[in-house]
PDB file of C-alpha atoms in Angstrom:
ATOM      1  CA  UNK A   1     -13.448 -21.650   7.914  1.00  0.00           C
ATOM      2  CA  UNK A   2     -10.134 -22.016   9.602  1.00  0.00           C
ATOM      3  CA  UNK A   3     -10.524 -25.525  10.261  1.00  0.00           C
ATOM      4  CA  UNK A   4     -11.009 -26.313   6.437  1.00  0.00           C
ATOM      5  CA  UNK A   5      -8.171 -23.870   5.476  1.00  0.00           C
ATOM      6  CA  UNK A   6      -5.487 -26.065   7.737  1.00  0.00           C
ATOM      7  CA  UNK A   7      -6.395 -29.356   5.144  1.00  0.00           C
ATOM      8  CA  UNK A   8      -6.929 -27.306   2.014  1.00  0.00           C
ATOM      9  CA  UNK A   9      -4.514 -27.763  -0.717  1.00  0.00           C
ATOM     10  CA  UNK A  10      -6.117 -25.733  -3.716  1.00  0.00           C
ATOM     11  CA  UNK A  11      -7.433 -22.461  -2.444  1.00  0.00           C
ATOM     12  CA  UNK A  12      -4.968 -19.650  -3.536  1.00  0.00           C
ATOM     13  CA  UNK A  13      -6.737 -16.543  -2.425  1.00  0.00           C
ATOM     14  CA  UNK A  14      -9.021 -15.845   0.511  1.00  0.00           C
ATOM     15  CA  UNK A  15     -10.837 -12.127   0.779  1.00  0.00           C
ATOM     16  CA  UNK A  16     -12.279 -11.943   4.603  1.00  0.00           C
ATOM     17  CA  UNK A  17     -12.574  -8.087   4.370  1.00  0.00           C
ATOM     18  CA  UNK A  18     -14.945  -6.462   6.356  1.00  0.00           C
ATOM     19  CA  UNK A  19     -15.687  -9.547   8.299  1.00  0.00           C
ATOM     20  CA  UNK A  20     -15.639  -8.602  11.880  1.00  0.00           C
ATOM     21  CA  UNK A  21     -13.433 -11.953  12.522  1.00  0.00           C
ATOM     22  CA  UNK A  22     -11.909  -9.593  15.732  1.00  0.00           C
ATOM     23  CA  UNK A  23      -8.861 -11.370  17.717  1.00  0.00           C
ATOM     24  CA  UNK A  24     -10.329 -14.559  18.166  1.00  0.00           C
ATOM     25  CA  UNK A  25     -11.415 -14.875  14.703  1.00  0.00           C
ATOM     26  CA  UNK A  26      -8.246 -14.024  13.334  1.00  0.00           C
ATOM     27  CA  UNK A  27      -6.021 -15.817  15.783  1.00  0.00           C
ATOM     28  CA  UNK A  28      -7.872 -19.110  14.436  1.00  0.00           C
ATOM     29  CA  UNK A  29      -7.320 -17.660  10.623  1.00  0.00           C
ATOM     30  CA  UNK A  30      -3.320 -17.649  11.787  1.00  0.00           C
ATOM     31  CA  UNK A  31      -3.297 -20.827  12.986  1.00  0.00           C
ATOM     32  CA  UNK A  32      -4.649 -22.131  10.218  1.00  0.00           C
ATOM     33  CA  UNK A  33      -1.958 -20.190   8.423  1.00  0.00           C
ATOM     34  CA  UNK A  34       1.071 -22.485   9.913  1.00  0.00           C
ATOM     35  CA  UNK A  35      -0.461 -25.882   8.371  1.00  0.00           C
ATOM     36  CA  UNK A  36      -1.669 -24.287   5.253  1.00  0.00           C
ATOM     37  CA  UNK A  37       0.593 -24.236   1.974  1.00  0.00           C
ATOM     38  CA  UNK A  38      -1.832 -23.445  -1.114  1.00  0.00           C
ATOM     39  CA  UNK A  39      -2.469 -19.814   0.105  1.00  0.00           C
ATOM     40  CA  UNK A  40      -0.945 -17.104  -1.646  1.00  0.00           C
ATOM     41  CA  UNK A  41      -2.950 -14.089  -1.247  1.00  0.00           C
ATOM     42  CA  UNK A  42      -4.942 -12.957   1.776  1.00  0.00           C
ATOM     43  CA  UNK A  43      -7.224 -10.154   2.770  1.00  0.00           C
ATOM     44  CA  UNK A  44      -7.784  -9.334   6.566  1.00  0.00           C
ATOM     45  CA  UNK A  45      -8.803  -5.853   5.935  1.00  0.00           C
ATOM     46  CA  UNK A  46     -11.454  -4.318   8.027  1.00  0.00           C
ATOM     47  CA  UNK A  47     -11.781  -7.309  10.744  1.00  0.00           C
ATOM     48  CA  UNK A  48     -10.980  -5.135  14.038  1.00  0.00           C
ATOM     49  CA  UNK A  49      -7.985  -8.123  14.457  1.00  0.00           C
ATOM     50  CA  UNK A  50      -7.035  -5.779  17.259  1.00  0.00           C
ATOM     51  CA  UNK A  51      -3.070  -5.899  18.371  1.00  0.00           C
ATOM     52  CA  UNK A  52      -3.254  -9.653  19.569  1.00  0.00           C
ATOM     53  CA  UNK A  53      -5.067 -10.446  16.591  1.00  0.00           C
ATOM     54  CA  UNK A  54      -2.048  -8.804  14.764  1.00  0.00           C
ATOM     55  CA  UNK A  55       0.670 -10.078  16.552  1.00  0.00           C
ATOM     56  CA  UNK A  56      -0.941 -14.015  16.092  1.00  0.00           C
ATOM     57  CA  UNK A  57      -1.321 -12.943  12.360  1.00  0.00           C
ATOM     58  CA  UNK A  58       2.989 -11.546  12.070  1.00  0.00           C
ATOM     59  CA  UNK A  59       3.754 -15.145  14.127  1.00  0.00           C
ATOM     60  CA  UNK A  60       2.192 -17.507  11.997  1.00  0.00           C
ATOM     61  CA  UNK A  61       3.893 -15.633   8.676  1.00  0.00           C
ATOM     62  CA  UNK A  62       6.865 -16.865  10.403  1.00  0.00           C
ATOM     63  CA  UNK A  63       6.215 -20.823   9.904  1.00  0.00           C
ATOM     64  CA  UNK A  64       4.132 -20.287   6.541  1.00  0.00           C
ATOM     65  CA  UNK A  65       6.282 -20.113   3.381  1.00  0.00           C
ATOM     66  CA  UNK A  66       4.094 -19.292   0.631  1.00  0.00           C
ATOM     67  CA  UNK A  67       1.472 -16.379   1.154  1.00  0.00           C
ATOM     68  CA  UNK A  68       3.386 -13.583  -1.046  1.00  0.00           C
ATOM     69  CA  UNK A  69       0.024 -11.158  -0.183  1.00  0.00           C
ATOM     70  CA  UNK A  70      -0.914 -10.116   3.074  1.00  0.00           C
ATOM     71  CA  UNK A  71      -3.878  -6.985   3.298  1.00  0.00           C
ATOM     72  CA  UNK A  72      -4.469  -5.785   6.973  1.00  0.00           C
ATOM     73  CA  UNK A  73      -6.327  -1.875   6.064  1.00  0.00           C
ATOM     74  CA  UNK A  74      -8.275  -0.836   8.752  1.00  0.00           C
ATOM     75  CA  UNK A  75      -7.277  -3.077  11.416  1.00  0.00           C
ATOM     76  CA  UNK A  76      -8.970  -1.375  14.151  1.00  0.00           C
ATOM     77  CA  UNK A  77      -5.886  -0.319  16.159  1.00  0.00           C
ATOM     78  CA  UNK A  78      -4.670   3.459  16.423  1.00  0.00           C
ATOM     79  CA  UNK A  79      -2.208   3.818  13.570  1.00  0.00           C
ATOM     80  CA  UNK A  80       0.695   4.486  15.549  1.00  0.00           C
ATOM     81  CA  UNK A  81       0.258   0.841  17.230  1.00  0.00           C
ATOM     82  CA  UNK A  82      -0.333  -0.492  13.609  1.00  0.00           C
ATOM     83  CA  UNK A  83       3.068   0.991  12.560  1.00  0.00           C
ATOM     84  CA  UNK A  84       4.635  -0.102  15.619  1.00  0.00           C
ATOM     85  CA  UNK A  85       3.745  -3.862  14.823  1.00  0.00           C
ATOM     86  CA  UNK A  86       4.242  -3.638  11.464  1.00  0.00           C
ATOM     87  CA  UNK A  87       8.041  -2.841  12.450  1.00  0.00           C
ATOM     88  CA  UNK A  88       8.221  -5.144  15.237  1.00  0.00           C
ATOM     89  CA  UNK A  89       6.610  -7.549  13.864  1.00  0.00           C
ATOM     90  CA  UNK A  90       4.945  -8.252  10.520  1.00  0.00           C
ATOM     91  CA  UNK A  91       8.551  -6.367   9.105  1.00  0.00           C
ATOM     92  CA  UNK A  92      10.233  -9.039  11.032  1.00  0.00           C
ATOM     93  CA  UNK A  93       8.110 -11.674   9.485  1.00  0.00           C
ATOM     94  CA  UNK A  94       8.790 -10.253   6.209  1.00  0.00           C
ATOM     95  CA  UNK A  95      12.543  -9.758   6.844  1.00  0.00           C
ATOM     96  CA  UNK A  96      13.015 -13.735   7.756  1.00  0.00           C
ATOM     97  CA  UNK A  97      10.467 -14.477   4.918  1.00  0.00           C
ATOM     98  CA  UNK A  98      12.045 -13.174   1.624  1.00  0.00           C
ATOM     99  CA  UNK A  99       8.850 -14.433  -0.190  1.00  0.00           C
ATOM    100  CA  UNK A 100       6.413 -12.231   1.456  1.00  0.00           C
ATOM    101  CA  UNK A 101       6.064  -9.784  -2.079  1.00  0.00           C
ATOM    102  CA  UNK A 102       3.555  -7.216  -0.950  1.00  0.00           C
ATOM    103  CA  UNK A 103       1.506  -6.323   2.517  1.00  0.00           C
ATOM    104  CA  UNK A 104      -0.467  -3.286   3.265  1.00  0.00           C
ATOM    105  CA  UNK A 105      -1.218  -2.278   6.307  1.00  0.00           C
ATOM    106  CA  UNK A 106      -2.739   1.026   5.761  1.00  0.00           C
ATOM    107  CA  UNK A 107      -5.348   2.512   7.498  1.00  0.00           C
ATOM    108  CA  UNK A 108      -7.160   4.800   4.822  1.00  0.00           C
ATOM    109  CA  UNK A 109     -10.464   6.384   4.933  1.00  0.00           C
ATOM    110  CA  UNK A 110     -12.682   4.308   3.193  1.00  0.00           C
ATOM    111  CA  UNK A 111     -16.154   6.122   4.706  1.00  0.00           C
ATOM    112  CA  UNK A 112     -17.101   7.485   1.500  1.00  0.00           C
ATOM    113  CA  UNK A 113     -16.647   4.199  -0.329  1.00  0.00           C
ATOM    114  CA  UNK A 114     -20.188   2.735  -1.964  1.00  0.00           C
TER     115      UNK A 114
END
């Protein structure tokens, strides 16, 4: 999937919630990320990305230029280390990327969801 989203030039939107694409998965996903200039909306939520996964995620928003949605719910990582990045470094992503309209990285309950 990654490989295919570094050449695509029409897909917009990408939902990979509840994947299980862990660090590796989503490292490739970032990578991707950096070469890719269609996407505009994308949906990690629920992937265990873990803090490395995170971190590759908040380094690749630096270089891409048009994803205005970012979802990262339930990443997996205590919520005081998902704050912590979110400040250090998806907030810094979003602070040198003024196009970056909405990301949510909360880490709701979502057990009693059918």
């Amino acid at each position: 999937m990654a490989e295919a989203l570094k050449s695509n030039s029409s897909l917009t939107k990408l939902d990979t919630s509840g994947n299980e694409l862990g660090p590796n998965g989503l490292d490739a996903l970032a990578e991707a990320l950096k070469s890719n200039m269609s996407l505009t909306a994308l949906d990690v939520s629920w992937n265990n990305p873990g803090p490395e996964g995170l971190s590759k995620l908040a380094q690749a928003l630096e270089v891409n230029t048009t994803l205005t949605e970012l979802a990262v719910s339930e990443a997996g990582v205590v919520v005081n280390k998902i704050n912590a990045l979110r400040t250090k470094n998806l907030g810094a992503a979003e602070a040198r990327q003024s196009n970056v309209d909405r990301s949510n990285v909360s880490n709701e309950d979502r057990s009693n969801v059918s």
